[in-house]
Short mmCIF file of C-alpha atoms in Angstrom, two decimals:
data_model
loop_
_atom_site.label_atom_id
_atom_site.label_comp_id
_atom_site.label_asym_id
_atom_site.label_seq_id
_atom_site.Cartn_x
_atom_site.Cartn_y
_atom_site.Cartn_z
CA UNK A 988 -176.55 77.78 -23.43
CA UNK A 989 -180.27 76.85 -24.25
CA UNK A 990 -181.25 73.32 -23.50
CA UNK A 991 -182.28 73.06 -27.20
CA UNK A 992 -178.53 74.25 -28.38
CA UNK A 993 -177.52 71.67 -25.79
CA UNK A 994 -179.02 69.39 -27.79
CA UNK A 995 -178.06 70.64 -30.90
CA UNK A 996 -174.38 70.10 -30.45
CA UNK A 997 -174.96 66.31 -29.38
CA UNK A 998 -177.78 65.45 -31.67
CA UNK A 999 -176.34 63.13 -34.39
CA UNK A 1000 -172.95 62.27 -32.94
CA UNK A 1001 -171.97 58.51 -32.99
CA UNK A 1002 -172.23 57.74 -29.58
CA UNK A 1003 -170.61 54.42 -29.06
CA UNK A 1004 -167.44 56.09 -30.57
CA UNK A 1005 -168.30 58.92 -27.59
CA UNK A 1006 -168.66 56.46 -25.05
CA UNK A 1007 -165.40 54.70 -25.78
CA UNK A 1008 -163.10 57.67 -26.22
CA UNK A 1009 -164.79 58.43 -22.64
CA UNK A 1010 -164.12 55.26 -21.47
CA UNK A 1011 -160.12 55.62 -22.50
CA UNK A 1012 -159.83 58.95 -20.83
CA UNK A 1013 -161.48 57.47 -17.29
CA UNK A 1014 -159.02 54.82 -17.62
CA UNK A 1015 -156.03 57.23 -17.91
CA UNK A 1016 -157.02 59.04 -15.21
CA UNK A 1017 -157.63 56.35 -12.85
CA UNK A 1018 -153.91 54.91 -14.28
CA UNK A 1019 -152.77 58.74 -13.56
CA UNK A 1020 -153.91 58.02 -9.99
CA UNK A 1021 -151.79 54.80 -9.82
CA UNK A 1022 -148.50 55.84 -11.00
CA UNK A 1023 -148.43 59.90 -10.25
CA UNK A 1024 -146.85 59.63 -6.79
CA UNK A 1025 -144.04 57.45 -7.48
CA UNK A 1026 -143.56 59.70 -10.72
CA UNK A 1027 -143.64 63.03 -8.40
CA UNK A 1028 -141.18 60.80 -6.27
CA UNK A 1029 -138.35 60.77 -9.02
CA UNK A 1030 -138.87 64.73 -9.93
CA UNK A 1031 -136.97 67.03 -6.82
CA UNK A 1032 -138.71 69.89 -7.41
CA UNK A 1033 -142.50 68.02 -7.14
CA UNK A 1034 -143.83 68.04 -3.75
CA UNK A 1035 -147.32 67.21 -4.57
CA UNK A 1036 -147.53 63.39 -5.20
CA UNK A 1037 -150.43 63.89 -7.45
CA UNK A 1038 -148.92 66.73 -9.18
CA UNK A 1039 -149.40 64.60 -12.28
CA UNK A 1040 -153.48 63.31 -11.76
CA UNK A 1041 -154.29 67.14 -11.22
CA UNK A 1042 -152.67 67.62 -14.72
CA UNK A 1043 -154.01 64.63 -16.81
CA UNK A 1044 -157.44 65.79 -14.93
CA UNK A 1045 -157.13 69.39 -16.12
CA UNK A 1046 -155.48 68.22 -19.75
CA UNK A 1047 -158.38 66.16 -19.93
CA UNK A 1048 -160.85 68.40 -19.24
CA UNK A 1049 -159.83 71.42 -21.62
CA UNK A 1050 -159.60 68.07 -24.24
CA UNK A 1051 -163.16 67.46 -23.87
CA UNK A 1052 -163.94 71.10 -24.65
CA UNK A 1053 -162.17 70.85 -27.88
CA UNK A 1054 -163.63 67.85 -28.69
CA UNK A 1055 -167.66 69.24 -28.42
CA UNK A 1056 -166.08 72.40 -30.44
CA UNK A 1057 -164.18 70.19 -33.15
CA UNK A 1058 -167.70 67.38 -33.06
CA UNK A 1059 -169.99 70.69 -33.54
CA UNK A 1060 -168.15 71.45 -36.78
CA UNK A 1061 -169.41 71.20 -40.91
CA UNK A 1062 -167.86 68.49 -42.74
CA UNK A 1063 -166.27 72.26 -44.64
CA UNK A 1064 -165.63 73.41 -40.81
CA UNK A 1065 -163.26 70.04 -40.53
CA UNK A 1066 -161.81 70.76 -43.24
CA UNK A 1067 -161.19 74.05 -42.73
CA UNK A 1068 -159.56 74.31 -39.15
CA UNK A 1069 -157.38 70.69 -40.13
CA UNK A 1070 -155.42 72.82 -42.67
CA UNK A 1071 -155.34 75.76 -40.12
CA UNK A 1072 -153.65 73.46 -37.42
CA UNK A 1073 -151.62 71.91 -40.15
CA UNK A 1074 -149.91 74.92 -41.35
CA UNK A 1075 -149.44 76.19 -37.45
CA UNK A 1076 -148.12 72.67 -36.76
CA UNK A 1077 -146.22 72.78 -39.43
CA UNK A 1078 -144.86 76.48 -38.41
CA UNK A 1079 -144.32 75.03 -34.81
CA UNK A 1080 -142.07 72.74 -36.05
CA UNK A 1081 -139.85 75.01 -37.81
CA UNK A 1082 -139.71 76.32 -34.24
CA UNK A 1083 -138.78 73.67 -32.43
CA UNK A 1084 -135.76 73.51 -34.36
CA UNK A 1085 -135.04 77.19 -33.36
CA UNK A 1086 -135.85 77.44 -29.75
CA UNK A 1087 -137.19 74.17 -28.74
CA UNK A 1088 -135.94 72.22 -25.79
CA UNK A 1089 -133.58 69.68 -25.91
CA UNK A 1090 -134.65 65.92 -23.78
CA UNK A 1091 -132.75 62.73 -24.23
CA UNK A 1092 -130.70 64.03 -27.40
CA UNK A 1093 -134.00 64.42 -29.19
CA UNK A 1094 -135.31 68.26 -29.66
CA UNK A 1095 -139.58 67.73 -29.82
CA UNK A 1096 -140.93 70.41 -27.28
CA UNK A 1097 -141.47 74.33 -26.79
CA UNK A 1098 -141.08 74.99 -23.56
CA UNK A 1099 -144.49 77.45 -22.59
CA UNK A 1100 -144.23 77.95 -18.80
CA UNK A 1101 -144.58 74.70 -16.69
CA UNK A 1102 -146.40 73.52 -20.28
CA UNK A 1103 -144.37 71.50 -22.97
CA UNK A 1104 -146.05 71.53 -26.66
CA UNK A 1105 -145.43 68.91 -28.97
CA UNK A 1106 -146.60 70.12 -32.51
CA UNK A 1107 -146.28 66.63 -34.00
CA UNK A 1108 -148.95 65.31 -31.88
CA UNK A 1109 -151.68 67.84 -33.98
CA UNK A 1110 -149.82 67.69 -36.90
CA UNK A 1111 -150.78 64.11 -37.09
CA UNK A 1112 -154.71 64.65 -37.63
CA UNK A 1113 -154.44 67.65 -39.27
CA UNK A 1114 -152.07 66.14 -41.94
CA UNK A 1115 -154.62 63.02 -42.65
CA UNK A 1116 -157.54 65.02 -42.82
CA UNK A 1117 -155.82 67.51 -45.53
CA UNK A 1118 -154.00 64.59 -47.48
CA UNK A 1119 -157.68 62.84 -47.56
CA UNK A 1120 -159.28 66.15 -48.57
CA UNK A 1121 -156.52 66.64 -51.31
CA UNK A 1122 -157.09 63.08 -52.58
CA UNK A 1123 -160.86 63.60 -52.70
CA UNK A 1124 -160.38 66.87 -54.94
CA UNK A 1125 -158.41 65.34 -57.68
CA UNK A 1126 -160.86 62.28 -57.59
CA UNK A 1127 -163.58 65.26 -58.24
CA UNK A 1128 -161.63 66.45 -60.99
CA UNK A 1129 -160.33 69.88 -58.87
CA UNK A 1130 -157.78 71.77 -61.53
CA UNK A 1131 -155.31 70.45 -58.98
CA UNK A 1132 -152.97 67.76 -58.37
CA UNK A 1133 -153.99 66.62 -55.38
CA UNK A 1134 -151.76 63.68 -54.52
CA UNK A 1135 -148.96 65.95 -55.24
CA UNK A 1136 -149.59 68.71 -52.99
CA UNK A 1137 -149.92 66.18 -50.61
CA UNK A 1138 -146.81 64.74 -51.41
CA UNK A 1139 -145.39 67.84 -50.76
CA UNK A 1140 -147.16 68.50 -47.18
CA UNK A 1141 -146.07 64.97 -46.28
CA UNK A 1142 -142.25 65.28 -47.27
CA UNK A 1143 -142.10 68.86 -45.52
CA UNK A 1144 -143.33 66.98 -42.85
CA UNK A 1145 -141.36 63.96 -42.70
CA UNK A 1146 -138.17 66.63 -42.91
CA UNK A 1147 -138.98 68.31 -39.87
CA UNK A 1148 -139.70 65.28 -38.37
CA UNK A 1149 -136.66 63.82 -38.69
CA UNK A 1150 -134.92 66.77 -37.97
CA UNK A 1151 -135.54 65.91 -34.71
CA UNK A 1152 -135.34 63.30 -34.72
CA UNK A 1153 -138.58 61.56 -34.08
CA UNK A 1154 -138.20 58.59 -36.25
CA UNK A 1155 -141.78 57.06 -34.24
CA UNK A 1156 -143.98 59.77 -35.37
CA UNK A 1157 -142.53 59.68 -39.24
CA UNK A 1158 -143.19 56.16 -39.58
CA UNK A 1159 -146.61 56.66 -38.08
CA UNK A 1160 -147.52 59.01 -40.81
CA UNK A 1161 -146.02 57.10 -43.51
CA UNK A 1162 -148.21 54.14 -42.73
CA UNK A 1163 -151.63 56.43 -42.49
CA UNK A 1164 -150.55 58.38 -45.66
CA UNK A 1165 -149.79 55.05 -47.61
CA UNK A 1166 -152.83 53.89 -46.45
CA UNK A 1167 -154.90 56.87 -47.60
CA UNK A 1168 -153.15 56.85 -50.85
CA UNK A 1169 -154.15 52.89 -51.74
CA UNK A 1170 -157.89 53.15 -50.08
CA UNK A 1171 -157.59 56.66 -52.73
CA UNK A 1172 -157.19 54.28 -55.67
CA UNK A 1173 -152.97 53.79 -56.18
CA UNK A 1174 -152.07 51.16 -58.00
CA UNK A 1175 -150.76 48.05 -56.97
CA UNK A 1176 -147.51 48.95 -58.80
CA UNK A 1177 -147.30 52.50 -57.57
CA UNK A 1178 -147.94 51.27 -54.37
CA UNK A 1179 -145.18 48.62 -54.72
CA UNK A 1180 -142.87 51.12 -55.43
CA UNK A 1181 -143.34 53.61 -52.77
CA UNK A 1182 -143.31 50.82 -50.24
CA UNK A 1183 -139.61 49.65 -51.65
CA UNK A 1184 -139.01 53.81 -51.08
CA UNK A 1185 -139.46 53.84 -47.26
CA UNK A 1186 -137.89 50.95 -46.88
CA UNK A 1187 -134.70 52.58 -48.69
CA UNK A 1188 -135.87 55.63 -46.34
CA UNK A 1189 -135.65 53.13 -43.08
CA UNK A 1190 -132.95 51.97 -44.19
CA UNK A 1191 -130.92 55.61 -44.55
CA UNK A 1192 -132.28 56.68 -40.87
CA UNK A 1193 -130.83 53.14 -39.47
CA UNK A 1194 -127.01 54.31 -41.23
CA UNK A 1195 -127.43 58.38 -40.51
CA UNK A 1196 -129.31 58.55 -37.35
CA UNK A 1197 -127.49 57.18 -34.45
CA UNK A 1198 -130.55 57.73 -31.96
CA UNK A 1199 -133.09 55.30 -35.02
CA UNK A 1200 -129.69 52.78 -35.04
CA UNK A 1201 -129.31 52.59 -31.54
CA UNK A 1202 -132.99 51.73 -30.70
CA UNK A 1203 -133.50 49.35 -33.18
CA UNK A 1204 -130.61 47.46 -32.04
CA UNK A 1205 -131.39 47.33 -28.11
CA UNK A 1206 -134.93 45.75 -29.39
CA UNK A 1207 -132.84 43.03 -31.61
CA UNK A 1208 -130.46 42.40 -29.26
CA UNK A 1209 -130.08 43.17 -25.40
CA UNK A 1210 -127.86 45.90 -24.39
CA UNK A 1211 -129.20 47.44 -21.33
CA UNK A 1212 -131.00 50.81 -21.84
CA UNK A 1213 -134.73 51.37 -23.17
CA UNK A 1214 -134.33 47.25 -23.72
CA UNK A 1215 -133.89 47.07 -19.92
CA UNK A 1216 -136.89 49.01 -19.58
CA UNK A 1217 -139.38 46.97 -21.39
CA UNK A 1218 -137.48 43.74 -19.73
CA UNK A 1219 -139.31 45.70 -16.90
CA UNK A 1220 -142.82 46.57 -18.09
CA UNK A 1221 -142.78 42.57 -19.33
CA UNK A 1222 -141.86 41.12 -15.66
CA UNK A 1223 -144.68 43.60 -14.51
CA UNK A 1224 -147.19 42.22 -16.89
CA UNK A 1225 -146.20 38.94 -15.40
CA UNK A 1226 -146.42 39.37 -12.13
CA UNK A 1227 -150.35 40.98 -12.83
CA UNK A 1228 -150.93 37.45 -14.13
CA UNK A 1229 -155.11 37.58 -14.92
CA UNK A 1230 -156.39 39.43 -11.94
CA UNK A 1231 -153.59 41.71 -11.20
CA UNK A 1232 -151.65 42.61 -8.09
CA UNK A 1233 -154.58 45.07 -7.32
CA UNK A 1234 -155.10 49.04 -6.94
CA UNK A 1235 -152.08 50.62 -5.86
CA UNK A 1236 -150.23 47.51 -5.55
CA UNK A 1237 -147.57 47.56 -8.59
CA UNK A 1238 -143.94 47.69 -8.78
CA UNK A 1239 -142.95 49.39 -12.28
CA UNK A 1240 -144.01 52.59 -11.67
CA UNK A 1241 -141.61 52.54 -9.14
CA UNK A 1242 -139.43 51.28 -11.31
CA UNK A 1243 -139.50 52.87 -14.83
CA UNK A 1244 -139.24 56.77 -15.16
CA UNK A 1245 -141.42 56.89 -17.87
CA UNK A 1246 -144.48 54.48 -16.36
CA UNK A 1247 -147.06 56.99 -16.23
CA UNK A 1248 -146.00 57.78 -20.09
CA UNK A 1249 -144.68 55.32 -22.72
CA UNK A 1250 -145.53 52.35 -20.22
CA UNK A 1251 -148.58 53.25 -18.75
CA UNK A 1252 -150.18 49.42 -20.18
CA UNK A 1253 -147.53 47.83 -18.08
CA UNK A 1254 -149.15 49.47 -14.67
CA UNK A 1255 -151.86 48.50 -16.24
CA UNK A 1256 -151.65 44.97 -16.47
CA UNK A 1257 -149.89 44.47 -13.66
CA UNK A 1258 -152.32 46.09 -10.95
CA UNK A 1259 -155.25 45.13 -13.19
CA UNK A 1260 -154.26 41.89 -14.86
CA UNK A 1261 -154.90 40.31 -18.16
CA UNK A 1262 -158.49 40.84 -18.26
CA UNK A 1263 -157.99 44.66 -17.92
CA UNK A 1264 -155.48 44.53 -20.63
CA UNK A 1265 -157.98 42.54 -22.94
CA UNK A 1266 -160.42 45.15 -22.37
CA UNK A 1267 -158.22 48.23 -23.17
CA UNK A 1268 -156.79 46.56 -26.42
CA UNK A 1269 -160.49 45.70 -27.13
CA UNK A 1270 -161.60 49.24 -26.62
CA UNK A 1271 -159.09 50.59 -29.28
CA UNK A 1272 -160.81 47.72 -31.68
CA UNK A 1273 -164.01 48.94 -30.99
CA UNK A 1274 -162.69 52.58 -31.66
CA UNK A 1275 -161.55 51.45 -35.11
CA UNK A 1276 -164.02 48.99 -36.36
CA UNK A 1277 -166.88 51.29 -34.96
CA UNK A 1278 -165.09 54.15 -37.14
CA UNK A 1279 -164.16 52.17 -40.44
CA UNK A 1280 -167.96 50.72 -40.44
CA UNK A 1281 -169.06 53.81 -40.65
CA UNK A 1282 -166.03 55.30 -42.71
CA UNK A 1283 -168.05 53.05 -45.55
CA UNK A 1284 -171.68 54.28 -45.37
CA UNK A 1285 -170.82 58.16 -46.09
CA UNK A 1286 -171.37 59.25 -49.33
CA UNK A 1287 -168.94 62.08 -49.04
CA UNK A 1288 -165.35 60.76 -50.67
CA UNK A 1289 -163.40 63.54 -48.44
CA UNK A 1290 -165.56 62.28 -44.89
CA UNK A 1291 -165.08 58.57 -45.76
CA UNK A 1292 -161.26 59.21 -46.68
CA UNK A 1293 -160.39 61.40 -43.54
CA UNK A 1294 -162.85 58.95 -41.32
CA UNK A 1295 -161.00 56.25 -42.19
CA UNK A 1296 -157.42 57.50 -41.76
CA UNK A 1297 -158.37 58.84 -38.23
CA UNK A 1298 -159.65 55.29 -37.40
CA UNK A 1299 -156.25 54.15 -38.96
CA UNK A 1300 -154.33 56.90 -37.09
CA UNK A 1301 -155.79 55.47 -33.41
CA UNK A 1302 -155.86 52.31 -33.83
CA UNK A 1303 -151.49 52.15 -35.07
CA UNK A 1304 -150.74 54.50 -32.31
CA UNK A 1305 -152.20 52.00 -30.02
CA UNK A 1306 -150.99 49.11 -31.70
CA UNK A 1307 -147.46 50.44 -31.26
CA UNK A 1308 -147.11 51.39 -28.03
CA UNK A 1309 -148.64 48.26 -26.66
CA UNK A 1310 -146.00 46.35 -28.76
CA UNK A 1311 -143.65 48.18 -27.24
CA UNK A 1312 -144.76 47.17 -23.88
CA UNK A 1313 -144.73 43.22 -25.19
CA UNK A 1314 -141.44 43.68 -26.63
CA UNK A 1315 -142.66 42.94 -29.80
CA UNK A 1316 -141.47 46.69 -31.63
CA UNK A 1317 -138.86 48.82 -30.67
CA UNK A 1318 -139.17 51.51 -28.04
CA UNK A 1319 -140.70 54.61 -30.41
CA UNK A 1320 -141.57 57.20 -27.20
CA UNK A 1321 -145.51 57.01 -28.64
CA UNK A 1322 -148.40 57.30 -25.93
CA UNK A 1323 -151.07 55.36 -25.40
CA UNK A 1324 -154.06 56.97 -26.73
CA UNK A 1325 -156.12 58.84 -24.49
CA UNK A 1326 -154.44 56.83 -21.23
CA UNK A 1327 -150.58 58.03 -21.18
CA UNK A 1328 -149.95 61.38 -19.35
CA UNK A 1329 -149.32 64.26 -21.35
CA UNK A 1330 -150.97 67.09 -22.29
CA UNK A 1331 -150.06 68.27 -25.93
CA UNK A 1332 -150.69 64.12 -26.75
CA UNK A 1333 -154.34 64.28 -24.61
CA UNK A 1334 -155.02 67.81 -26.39
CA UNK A 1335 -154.89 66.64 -30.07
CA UNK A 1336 -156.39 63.41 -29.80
CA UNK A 1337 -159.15 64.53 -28.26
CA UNK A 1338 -158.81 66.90 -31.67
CA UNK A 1339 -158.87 63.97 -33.48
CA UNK A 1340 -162.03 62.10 -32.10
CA UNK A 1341 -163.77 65.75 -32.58
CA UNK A 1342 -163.02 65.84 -35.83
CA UNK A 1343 -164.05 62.52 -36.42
CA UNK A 1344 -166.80 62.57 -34.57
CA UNK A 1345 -168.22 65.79 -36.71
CA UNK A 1346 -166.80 63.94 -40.13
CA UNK A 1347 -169.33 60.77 -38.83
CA UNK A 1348 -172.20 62.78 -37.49
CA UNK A 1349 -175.72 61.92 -39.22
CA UNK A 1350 -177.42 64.99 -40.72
CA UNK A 1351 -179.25 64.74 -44.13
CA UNK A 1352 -177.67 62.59 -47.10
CA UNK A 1353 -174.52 61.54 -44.73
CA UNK A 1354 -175.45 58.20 -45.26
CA UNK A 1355 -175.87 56.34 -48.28
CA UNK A 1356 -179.04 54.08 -46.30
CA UNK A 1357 -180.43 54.38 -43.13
CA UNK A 1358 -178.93 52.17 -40.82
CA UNK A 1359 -181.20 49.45 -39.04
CA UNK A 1360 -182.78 50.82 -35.79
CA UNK A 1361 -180.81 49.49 -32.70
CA UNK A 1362 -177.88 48.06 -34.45
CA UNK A 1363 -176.17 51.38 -35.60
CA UNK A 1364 -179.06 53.84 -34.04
CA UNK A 1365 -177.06 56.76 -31.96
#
């Protein structure tokens, strides 16, 4: 590649967003460092200790190749290849139903060699850039209803979904698509009423679903299992107090099977301390104010829509697993963006800040103004 298409693909692209998804992914891998030997430790048939770093470094990798394909892309191009991973997500999930594998009474994963996929993880982006796009159309005056199509796309969604069960990821998508639907212009009323509707909807998973029941009820009241567990990640946070035990030096990843995963921000606070833990949430607020700022300037309805619920998208998925980690929501198996292990998660989000990368990129009437030079100069 010339130096001058080298410079092509970066030219434009918001690089403080760049530089912080970066900044995540060095943090998971140095995390991935931490905790990978005592997680090779629990698994029998692992005899490499950093079976799991080589992995995060190699999902990692391929993730920042998608991401300089998915930035490179026309606001049309984003459009385009979100409603090609949305119907193969979608298509995915119908397979998972048929042949996927079955972990903890909860059936999310085709098995592909020594490689789980997860197709919720890209349905997630693809769905909020299509729903946003959909919006944007009827708002143009499109001879289609919009909202309703998307209506449709999300209830498919939330069925196989819940067919899973993976009550985490449905509420996740409720929230963004509720979201996208009031910043689209719903009413007050209209959105009154669909927020009474998924709290009926909660409230039918809590009575049907014995996996949503039992969860819910370990958070509100002690009962040993996943409760135990962030009784764990809490005393490790503890014990980090500011500075942190230091690298190397913490005890949950010895203790929790899922450390390097769902609990990853409980290594890190307690080898790291508070300040590290200040600077990770901080990150993630960066990530989304950085995003919604600029979610404001475009001129393009579709871009500002899809910009916004990507910003949305990160900064909930963060939000909740860290409150899982303070106790403060119930366990919801949701990673840490861009720091938990796991390859179909590290894979789509690195989608997702692609896509919104290319949605924010400045080319020619992007902007309604110019920003000022040094405060929002890439």
């Amino acid at each position: 590649m010339s130096t001058r298409r080298k410079a092509g693909l970066w030219s434009g692209l918001d690089r403080p967003i760049l530089v912080i998804v970066i900044f995540l992914m060095a943090i998971g891998i140095v995390l991935a460092f931490a905790a990978s030997p005592a997680a090779a430790e629990r698994a029998a048939w692992i005899d490499d200790p950093f079976y799991y770093l080589y992995r995060q470094l190699f999902f990692a990798g391929v993730g920042l190749a998608i991401l300089a394909f998915a930035s490179a892309l026309s606001v049309t191009g984003v459009r385009r290849f979100a409603g090609l991973a949305l119907v193969g997500a979608l298509i995915a999930l119908v397979l998972v139903l048929i042949v996927g594998a079955d972990v903890k009474g909860a059936t999310r994963w085709i098995r592909i060699g020594s490689y789980s996929l997860q197709p919720s993880e890209f349905l997630k982006p693809a769905f909020v850039v299509i729903a946003a796009w959909l919006f944007a159309e009827e708002d143009r005056g499109a001879p289609i209803l919009g909202r309703l199509v998307a209506f449709g796309f999300y209830g498919l969604s939330v069925l196989l979904l819940m067919l899973q069960p993976d009550f985490g990821q449905t509420v996740l998508i409720s929230l963004v698509f509720g979201a996208l639907l009031w910043a689209g212009g719903l009413s007050w009323l209209h959105t009154t009423i669909l927020g009474v509707l998924a709290v009926i909807g909660g409230g039918g998973a809590y009575v049907a679903l014995p996996h949503v029941r039992d969860r819910i009820l370990d958070f509100l009241g002690p009962s040993g299992g996943a409760q135990t567990q962030t009784e764990t990640a809490l005393d490790a946070m503890s014990r980090g107090g500011i500075w942190g035990a230091g690298p190397g030096e913490g005890q949950v990843k010895h203790l929790l099977p899922e450390a390097h995963t769902d609990f990853v921000f409980s290594v890190a606070a307690e080898e790291y301390g508070l300040i590290a833990s200040l600077a990770i949430i901080g990150l993630y607020a960066l990530l989304f104010a950085r995003a919604w700022m600029l979610s404001l300037r475009l001129t393009d309805p579709f871009a500002q829509l899809a910009t916004s619920g990507l910003a949305l998208l990160f900064a909930l998925q963060a939000l909740v697993n860290i409150g899982v980690n303070l106790d403060i929501a119930p366990p919801t198996g949701m990673t840490l963006p861009f720091i938990s292990y796991g390859g179909s998660s590290m894979l789509a989000l690195c989608f997702s800040a692609g896509l919104l990368l290319a949605l924010t990129r400045r080319r020619p009437g992007a902007y309604a103004h110019r920003p000022r030079q040094g405060a929002l100069s890439t």
